[in-house]
PDB file of C-alpha atoms and ligand atoms in Angstrom:
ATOM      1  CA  UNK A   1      52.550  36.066 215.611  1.00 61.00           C
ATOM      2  CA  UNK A   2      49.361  36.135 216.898  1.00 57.00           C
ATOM      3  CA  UNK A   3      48.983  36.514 220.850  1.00 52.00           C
ATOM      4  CA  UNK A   4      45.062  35.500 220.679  1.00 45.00           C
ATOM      5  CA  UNK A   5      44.205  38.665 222.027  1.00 48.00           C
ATOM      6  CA  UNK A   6      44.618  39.717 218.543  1.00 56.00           C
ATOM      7  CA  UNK A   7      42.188  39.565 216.248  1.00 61.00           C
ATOM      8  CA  UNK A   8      43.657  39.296 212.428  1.00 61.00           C
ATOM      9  CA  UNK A   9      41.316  40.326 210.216  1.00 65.00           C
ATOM     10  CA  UNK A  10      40.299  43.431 212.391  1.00 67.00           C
ATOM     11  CA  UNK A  11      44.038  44.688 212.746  1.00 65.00           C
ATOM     12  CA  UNK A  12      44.859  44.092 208.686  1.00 65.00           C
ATOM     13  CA  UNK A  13      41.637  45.814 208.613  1.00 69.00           C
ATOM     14  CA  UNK A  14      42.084  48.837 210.306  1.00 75.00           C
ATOM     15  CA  UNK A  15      45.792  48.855 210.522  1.00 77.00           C
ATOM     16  CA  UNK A  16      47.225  51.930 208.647  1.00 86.00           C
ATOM     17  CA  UNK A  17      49.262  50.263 205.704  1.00 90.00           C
ATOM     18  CA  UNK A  18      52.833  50.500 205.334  1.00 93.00           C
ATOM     19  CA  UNK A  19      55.399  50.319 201.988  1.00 92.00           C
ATOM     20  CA  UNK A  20      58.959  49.450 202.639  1.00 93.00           C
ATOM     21  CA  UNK A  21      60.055  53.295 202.754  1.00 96.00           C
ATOM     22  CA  UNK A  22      57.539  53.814 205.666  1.00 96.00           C
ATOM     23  CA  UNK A  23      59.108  54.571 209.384  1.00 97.00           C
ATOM     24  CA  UNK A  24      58.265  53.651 212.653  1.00 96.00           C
ATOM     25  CA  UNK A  25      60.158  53.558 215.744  1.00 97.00           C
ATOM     26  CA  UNK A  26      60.733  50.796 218.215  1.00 96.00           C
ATOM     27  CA  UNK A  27      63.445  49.297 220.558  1.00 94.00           C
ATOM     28  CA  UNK A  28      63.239  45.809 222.102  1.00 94.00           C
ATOM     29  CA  UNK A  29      66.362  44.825 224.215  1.00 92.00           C
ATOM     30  CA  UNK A  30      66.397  42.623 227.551  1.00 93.00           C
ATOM     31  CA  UNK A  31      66.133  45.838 229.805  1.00 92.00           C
ATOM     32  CA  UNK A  32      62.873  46.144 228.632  1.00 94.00           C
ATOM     33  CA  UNK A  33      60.100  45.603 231.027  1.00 93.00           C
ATOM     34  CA  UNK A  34      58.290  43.325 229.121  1.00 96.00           C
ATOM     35  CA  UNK A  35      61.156  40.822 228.122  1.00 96.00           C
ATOM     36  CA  UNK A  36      60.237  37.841 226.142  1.00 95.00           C
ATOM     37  CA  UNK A  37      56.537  38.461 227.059  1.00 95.00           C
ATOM     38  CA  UNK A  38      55.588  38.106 223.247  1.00 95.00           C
ATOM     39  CA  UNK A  39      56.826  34.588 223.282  1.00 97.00           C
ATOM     40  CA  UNK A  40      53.947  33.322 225.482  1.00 96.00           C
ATOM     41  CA  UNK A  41      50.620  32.037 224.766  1.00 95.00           C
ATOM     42  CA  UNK A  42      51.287  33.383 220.844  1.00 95.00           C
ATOM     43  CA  UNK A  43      49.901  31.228 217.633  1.00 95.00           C
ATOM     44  CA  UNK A  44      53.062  31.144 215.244  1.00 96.00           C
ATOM     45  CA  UNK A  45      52.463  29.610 212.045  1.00 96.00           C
ATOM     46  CA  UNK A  46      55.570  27.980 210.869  1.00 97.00           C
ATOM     47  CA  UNK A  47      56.929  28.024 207.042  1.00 97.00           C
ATOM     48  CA  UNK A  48      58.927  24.873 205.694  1.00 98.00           C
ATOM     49  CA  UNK A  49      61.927  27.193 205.679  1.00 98.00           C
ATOM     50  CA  UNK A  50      61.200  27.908 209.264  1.00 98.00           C
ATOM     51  CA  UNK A  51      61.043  24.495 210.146  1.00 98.00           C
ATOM     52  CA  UNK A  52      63.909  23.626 208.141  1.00 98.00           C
ATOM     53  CA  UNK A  53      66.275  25.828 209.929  1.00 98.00           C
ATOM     54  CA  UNK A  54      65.244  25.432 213.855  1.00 98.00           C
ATOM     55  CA  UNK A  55      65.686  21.809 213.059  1.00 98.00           C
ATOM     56  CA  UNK A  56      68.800  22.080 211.467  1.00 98.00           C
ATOM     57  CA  UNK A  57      69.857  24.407 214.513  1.00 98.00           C
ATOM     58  CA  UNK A  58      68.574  21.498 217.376  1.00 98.00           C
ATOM     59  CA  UNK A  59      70.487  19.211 215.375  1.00 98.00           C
ATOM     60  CA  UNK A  60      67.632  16.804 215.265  1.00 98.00           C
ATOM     61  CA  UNK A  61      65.389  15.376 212.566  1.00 97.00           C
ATOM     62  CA  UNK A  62      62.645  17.093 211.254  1.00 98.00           C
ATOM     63  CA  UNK A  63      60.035  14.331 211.883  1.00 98.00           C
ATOM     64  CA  UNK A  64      61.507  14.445 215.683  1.00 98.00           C
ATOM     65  CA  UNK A  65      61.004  18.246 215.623  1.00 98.00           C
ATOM     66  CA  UNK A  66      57.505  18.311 214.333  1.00 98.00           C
ATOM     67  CA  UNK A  67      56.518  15.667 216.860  1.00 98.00           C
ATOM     68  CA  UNK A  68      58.197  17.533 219.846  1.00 98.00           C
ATOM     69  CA  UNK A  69      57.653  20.817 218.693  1.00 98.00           C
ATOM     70  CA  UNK A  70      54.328  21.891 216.608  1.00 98.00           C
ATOM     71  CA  UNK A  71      50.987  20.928 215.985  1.00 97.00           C
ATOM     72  CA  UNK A  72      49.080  20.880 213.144  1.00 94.00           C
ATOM     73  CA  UNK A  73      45.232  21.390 213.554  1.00 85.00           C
ATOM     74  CA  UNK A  74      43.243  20.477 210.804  1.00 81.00           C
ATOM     75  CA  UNK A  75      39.991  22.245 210.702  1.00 78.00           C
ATOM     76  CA  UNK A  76      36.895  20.858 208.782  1.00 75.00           C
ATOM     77  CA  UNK A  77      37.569  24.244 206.575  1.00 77.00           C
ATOM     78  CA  UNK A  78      40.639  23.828 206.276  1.00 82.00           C
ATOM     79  CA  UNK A  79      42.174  22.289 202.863  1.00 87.00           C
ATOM     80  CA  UNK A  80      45.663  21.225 203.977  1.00 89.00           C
ATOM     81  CA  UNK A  81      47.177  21.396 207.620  1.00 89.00           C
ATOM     82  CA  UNK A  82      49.148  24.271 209.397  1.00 93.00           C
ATOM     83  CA  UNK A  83      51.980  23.609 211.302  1.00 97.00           C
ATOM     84  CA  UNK A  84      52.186  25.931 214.494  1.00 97.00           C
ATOM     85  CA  UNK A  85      55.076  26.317 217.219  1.00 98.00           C
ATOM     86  CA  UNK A  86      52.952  24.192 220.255  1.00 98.00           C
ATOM     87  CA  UNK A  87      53.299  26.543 223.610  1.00 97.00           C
ATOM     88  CA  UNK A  88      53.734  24.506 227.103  1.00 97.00           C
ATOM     89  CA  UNK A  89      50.479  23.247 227.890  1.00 95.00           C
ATOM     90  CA  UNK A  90      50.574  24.521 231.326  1.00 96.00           C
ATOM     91  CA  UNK A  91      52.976  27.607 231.306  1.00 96.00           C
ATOM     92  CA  UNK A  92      51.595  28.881 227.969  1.00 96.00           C
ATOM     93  CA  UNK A  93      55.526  29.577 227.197  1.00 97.00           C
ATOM     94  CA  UNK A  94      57.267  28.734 223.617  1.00 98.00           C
ATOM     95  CA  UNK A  95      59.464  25.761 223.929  1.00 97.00           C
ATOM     96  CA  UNK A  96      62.422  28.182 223.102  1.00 98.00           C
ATOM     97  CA  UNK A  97      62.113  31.082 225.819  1.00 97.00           C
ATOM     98  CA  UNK A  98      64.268  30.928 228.802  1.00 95.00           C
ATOM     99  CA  UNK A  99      65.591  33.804 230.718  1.00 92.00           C
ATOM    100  CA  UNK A 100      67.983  34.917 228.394  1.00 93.00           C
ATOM    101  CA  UNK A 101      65.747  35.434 225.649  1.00 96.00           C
ATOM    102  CA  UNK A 102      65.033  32.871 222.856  1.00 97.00           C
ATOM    103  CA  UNK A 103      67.394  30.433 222.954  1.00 97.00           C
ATOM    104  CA  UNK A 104      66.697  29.740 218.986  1.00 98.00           C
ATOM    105  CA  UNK A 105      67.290  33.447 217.930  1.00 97.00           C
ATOM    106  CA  UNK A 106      69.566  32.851 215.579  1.00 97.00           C
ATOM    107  CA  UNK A 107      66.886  30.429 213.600  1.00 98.00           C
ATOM    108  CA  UNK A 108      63.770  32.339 214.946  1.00 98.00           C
ATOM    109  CA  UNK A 109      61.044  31.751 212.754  1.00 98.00           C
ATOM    110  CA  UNK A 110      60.159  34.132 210.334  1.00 96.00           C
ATOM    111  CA  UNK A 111      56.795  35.635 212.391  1.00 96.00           C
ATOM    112  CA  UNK A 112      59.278  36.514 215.210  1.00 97.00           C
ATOM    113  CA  UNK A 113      61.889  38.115 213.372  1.00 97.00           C
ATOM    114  CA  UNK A 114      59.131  39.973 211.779  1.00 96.00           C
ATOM    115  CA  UNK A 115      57.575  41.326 214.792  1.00 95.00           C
ATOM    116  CA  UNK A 116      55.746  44.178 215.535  1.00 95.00           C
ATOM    117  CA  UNK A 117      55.870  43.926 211.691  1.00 95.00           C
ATOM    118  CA  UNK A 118      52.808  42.232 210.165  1.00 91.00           C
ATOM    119  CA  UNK A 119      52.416  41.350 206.432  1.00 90.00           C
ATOM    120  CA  UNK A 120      49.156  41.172 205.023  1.00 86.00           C
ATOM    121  CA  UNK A 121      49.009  39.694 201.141  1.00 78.00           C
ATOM    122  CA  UNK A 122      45.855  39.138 198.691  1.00 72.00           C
ATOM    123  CA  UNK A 123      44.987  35.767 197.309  1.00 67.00           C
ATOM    124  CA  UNK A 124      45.584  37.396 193.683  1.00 68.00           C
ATOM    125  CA  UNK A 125      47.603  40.546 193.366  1.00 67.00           C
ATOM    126  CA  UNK A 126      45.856  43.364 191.523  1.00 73.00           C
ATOM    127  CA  UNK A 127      46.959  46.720 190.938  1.00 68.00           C
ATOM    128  CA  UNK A 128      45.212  47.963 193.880  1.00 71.00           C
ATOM    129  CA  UNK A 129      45.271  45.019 196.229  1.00 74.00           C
ATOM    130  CA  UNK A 130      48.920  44.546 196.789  1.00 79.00           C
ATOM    131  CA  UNK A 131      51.109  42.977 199.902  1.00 83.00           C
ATOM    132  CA  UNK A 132      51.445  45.356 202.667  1.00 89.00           C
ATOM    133  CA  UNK A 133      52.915  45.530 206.091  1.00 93.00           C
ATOM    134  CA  UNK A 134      51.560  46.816 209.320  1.00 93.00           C
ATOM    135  CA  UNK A 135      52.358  47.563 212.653  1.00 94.00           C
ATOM    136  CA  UNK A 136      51.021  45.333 215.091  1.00 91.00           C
ATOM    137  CA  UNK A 137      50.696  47.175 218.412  1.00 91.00           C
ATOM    138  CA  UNK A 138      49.604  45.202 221.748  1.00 91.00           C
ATOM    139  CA  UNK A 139      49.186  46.209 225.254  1.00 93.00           C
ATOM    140  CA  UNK A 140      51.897  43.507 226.274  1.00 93.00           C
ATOM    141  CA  UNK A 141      54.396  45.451 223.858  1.00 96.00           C
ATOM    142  CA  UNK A 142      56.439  48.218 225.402  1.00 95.00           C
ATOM    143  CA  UNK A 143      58.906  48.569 222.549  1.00 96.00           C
ATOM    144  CA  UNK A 144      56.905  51.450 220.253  1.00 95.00           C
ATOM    145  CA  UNK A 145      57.982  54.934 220.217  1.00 91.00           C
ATOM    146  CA  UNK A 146      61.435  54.353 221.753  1.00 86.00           C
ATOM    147  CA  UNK A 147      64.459  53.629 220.083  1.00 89.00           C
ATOM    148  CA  UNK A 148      65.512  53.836 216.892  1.00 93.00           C
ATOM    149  CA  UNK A 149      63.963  54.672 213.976  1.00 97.00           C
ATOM    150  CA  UNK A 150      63.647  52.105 210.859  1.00 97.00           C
ATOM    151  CA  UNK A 151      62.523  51.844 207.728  1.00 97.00           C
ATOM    152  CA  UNK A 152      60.374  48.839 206.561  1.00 97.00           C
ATOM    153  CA  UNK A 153      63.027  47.773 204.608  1.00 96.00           C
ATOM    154  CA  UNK A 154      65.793  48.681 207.473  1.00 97.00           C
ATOM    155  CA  UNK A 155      63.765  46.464 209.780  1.00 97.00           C
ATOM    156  CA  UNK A 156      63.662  43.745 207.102  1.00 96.00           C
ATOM    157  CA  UNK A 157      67.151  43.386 206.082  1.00 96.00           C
ATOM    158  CA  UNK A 158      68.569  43.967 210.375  1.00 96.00           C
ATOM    159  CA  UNK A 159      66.581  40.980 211.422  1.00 96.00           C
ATOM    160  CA  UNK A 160      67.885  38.413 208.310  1.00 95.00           C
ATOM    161  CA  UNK A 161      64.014  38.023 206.188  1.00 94.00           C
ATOM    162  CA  UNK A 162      65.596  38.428 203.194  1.00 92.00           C
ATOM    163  CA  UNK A 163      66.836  34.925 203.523  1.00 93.00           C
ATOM    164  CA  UNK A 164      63.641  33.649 204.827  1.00 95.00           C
ATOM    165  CA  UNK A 165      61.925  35.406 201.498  1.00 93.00           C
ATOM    166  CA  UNK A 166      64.178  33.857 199.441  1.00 94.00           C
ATOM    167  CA  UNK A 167      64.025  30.279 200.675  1.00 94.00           C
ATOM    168  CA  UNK A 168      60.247  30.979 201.433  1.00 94.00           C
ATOM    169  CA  UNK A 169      59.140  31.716 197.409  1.00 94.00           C
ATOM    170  CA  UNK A 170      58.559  28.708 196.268  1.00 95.00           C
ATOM    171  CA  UNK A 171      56.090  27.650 199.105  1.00 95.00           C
ATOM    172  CA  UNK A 172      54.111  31.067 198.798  1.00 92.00           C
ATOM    173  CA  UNK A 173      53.610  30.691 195.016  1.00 92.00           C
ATOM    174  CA  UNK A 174      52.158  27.190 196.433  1.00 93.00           C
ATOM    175  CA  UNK A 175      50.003  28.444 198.697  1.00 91.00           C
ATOM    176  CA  UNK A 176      48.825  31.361 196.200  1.00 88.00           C
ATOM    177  CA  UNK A 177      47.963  28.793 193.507  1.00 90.00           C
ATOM    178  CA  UNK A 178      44.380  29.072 192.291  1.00 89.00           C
ATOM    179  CA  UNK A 179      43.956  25.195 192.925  1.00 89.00           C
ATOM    180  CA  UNK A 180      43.086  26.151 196.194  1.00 89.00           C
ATOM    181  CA  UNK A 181      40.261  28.170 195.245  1.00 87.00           C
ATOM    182  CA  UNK A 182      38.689  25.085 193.874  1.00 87.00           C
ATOM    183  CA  UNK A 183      36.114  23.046 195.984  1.00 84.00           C
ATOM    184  CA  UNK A 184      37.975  19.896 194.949  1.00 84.00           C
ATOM    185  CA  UNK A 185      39.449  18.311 198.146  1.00 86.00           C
ATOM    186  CA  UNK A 186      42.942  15.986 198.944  1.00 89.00           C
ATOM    187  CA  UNK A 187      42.586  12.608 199.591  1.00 90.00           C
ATOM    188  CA  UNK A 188      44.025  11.863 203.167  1.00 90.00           C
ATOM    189  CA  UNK A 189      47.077  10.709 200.932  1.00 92.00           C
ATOM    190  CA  UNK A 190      47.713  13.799 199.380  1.00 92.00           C
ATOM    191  CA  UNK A 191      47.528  15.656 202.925  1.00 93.00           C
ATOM    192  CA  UNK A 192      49.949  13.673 204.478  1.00 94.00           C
ATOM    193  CA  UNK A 193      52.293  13.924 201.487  1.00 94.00           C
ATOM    194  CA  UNK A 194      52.061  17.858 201.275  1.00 96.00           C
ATOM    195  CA  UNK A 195      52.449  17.004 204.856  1.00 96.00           C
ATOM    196  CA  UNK A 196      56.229  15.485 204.191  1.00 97.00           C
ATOM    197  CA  UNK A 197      56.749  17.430 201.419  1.00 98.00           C
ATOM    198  CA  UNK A 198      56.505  20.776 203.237  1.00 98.00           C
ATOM    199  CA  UNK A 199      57.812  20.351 206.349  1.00 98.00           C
ATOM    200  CA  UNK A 200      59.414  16.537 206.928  1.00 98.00           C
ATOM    201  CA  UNK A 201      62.133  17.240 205.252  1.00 98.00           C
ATOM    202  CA  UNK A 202      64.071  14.557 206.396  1.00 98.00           C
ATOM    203  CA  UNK A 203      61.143  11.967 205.790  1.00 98.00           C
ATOM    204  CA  UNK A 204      61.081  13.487 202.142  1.00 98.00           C
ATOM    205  CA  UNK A 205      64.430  12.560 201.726  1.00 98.00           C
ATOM    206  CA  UNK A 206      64.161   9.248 202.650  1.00 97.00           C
ATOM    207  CA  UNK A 207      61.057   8.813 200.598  1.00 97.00           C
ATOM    208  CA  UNK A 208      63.272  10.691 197.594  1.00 97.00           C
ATOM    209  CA  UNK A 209      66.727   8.351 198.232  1.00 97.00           C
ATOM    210  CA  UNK A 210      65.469   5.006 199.610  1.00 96.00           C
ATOM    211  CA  UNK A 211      62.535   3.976 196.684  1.00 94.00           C
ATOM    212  CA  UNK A 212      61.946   4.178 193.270  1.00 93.00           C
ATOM    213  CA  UNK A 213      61.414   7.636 193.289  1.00 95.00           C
ATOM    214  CA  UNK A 214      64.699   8.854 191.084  1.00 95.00           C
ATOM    215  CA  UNK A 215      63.963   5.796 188.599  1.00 94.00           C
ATOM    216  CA  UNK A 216      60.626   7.911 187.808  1.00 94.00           C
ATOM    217  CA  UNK A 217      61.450  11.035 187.386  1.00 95.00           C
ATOM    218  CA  UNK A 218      64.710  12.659 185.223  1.00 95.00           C
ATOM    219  CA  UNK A 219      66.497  15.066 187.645  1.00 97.00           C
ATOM    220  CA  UNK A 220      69.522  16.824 187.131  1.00 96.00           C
ATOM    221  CA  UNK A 221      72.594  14.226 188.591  1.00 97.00           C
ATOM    222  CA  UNK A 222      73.866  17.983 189.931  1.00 98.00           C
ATOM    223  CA  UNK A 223      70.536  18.418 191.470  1.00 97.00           C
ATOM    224  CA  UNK A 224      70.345  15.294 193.112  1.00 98.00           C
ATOM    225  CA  UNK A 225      73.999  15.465 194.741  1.00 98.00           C
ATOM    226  CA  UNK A 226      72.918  18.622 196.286  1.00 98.00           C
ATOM    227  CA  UNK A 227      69.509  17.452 197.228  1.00 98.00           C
ATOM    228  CA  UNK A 228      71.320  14.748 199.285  1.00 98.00           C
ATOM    229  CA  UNK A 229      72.850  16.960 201.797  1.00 97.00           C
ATOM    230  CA  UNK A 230      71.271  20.611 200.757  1.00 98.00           C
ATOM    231  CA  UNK A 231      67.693  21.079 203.115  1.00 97.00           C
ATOM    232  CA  UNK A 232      66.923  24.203 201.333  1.00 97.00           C
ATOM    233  CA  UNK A 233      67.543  22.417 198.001  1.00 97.00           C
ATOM    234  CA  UNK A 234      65.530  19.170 198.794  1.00 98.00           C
ATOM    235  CA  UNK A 235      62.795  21.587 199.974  1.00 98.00           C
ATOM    236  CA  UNK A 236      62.510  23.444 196.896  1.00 96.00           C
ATOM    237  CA  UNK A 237      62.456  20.491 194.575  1.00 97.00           C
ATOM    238  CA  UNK A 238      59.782  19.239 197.303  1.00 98.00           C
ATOM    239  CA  UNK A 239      57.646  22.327 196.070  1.00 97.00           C
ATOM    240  CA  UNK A 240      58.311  21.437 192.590  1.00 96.00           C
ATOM    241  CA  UNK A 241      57.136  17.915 193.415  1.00 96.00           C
ATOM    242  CA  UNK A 242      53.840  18.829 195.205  1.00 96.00           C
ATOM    243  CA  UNK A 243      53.055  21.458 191.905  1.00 95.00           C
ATOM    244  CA  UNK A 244      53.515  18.025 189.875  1.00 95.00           C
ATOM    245  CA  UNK A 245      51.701  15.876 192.044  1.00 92.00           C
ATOM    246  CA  UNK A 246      48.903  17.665 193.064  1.00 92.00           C
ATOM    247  CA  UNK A 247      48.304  20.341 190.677  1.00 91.00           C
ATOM    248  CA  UNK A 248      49.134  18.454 187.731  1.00 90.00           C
ATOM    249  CA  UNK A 249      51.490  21.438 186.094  1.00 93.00           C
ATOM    250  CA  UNK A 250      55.016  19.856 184.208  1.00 92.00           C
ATOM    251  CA  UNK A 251      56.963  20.936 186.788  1.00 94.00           C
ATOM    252  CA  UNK A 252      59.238  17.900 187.152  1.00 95.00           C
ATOM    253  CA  UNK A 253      59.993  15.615 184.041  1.00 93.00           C
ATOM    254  CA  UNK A 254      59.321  11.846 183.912  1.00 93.00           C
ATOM    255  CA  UNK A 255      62.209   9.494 182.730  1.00 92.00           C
ATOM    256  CA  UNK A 256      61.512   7.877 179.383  1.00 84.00           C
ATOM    257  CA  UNK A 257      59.221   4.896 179.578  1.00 78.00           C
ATOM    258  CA  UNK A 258      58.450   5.259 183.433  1.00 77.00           C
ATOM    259  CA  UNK A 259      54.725   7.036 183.161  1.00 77.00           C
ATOM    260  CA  UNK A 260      52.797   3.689 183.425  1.00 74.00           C
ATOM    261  CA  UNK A 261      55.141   2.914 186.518  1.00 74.00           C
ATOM    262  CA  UNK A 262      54.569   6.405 188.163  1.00 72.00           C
ATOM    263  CA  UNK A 263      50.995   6.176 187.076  1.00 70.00           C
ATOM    264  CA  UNK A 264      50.724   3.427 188.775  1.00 71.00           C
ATOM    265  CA  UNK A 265      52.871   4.378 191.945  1.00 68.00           C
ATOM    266  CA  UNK A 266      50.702   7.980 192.672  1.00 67.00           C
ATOM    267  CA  UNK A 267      47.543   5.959 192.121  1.00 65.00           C
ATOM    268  CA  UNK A 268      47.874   3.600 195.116  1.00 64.00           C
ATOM    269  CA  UNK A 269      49.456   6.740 196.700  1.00 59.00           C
ATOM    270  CA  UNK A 270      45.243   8.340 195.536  1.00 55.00           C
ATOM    271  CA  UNK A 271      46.804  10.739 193.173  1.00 57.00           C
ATOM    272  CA  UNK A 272      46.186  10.971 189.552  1.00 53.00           C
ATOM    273  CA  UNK A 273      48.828  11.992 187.075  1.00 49.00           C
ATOM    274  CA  UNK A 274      48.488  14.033 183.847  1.00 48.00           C
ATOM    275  CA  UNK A 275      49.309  12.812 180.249  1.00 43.00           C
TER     276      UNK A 275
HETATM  277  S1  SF4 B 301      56.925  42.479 223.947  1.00 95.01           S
HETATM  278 FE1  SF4 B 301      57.831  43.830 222.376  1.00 95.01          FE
HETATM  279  S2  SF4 B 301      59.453  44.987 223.383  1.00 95.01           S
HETATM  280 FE2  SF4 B 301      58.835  43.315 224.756  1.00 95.01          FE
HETATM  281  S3  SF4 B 301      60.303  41.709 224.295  1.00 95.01           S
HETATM  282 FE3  SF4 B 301      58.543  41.332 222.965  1.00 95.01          FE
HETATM  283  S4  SF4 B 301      58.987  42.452 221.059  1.00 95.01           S
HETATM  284 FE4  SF4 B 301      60.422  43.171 222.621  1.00 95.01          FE
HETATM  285  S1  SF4 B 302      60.838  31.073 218.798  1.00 95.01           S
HETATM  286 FE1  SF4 B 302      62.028  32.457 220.063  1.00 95.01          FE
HETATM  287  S2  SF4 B 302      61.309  34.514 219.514  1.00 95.01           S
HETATM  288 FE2  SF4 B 302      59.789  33.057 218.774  1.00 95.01          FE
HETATM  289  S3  SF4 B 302      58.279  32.901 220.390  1.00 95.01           S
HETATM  290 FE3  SF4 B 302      59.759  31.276 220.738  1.00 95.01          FE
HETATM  291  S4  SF4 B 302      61.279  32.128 222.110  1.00 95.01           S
HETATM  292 FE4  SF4 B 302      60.093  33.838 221.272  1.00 95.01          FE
END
């Protein structure tokens, strides 16, 4: 969550770092002064799971959601596009916030649960450069040094991460991958299918169900019966997909016979496929 008042790499900078047995103390309720002031004018980037789940809890499709809900800015540095929560143009206010609070807090995505947690995490892990979390403290913010006191971990596990962690793996090893280091760039074709892939789930599904998608590759008859009703299931064979597709790893297996037709599929789609 990023209020644009913030400046990212100068808080991670200078921001002691925390491990999961660190404390801090904070209370955030709706007699607060500053109630549901962090949900204006604030950048949140939005995972696949997070998508997944407000969607799911609108009851709506995810191509209506995205369209209603988020942009996705696309930078001339940027290698694939972000999806981020899009504030009222005039009020500056999330979609979500009404009096009562956030009207999505059940499915909140995972930046607000998070909050005033940050999580900072190195392109490649070494011993010494690890993931760490921070406290992110703003003016607007009233909740610090009141309240109870937490653990990382307490605050983690109260506000229902561990879920969004879970879910959430297979997209971070995605965005970790080394490919990205490379200068090589995606065709427009490849951006709009780690587009789908990522966050249209519902388009991905269609894309999966109605073509000649499951004639190409062998899946798992289990797998597929899930993936036909199962988001979180779809999403992570999605991943797998994308690692295929783009990256070029064995991650999904191609039925007997059916390379020269998926060769030929991905190449009018401007991918390449390995051997
Ligand atoms: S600004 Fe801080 S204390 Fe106030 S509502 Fe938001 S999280 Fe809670
Ligand atoms: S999704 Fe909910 S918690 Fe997050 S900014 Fe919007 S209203 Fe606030």
């Amino acid at each position: 969550m990023n209020n644009g008042s913030m400046n990212p790499e100068r808080i991670v900078r200078d921001s002691p770092r925390m491990t999961r047995d660190d404390r801090f103390t904070f209370h955030c309720d709706t007699s607060i002064d500053c109630f549901t002031r962090c949900c204006h004018d604030v950048t949140i980037v939005l995972t696949p799971y997070d998508v997944l789940r407000m969607k799911q809890a609108l009851q709506i499709d995810s191509s209506e959601f995205l369209e209603k809900y988020t942009v996705s800015p696309f930078g001339k540095d940027q290698k694939i596009p972000a999806v981020i929560l899009k504030m009222d143009p005039e009020t500056k206010r999330c979609p979500f916030v009404n009096a009562g609070g956030c009207s999505v807090y059940a499915d909140r995505p995972w930046a607000c649960r998070m909050y005033p947690l940050g999580m900072a995490e190195p392109d490649t892990p070494t011993p010494t450069e690890q993931a760490f979390h921070f406290l992110i403290r703003e003016d607007l913010c009233k909740g610090h040094g009141a309240g109870k006191e937490w653990t990382v971990s307490d605050w983690i596990a109260a506000q229902g991460i561990e879920d969004y962690d879970a879910w959430g793996a297979a997209f971070k090893e995605l965005m970790l991958h080394s490919f990205w280091n490379r200068e090589e760039l995606l065709t427009p074709e490849q951006i709009e299918m780690y587009y789908m892939a990522c966050y249209d789930i519902d388009r991905f599904r269609r894309f999966v169900f109605q073509t000649r998608f499951l004639q190409l590759f062998d899946v798992d008859e289990d797998r597929v019966e899930a993936m036909r009703t199962d988001d979180c299931e779809l999403s992570d064979f999605a991943m797998q997909w994308l690692k295929f597709s783009l990256f070029h790893e064995k991650s999904l297996k191609l039925r007997h016979g059916a390379e020269k037709a998926a060769r030929a599929a991905m190449k009018k789609s401007g991918q390449t496929i390995h051997e």
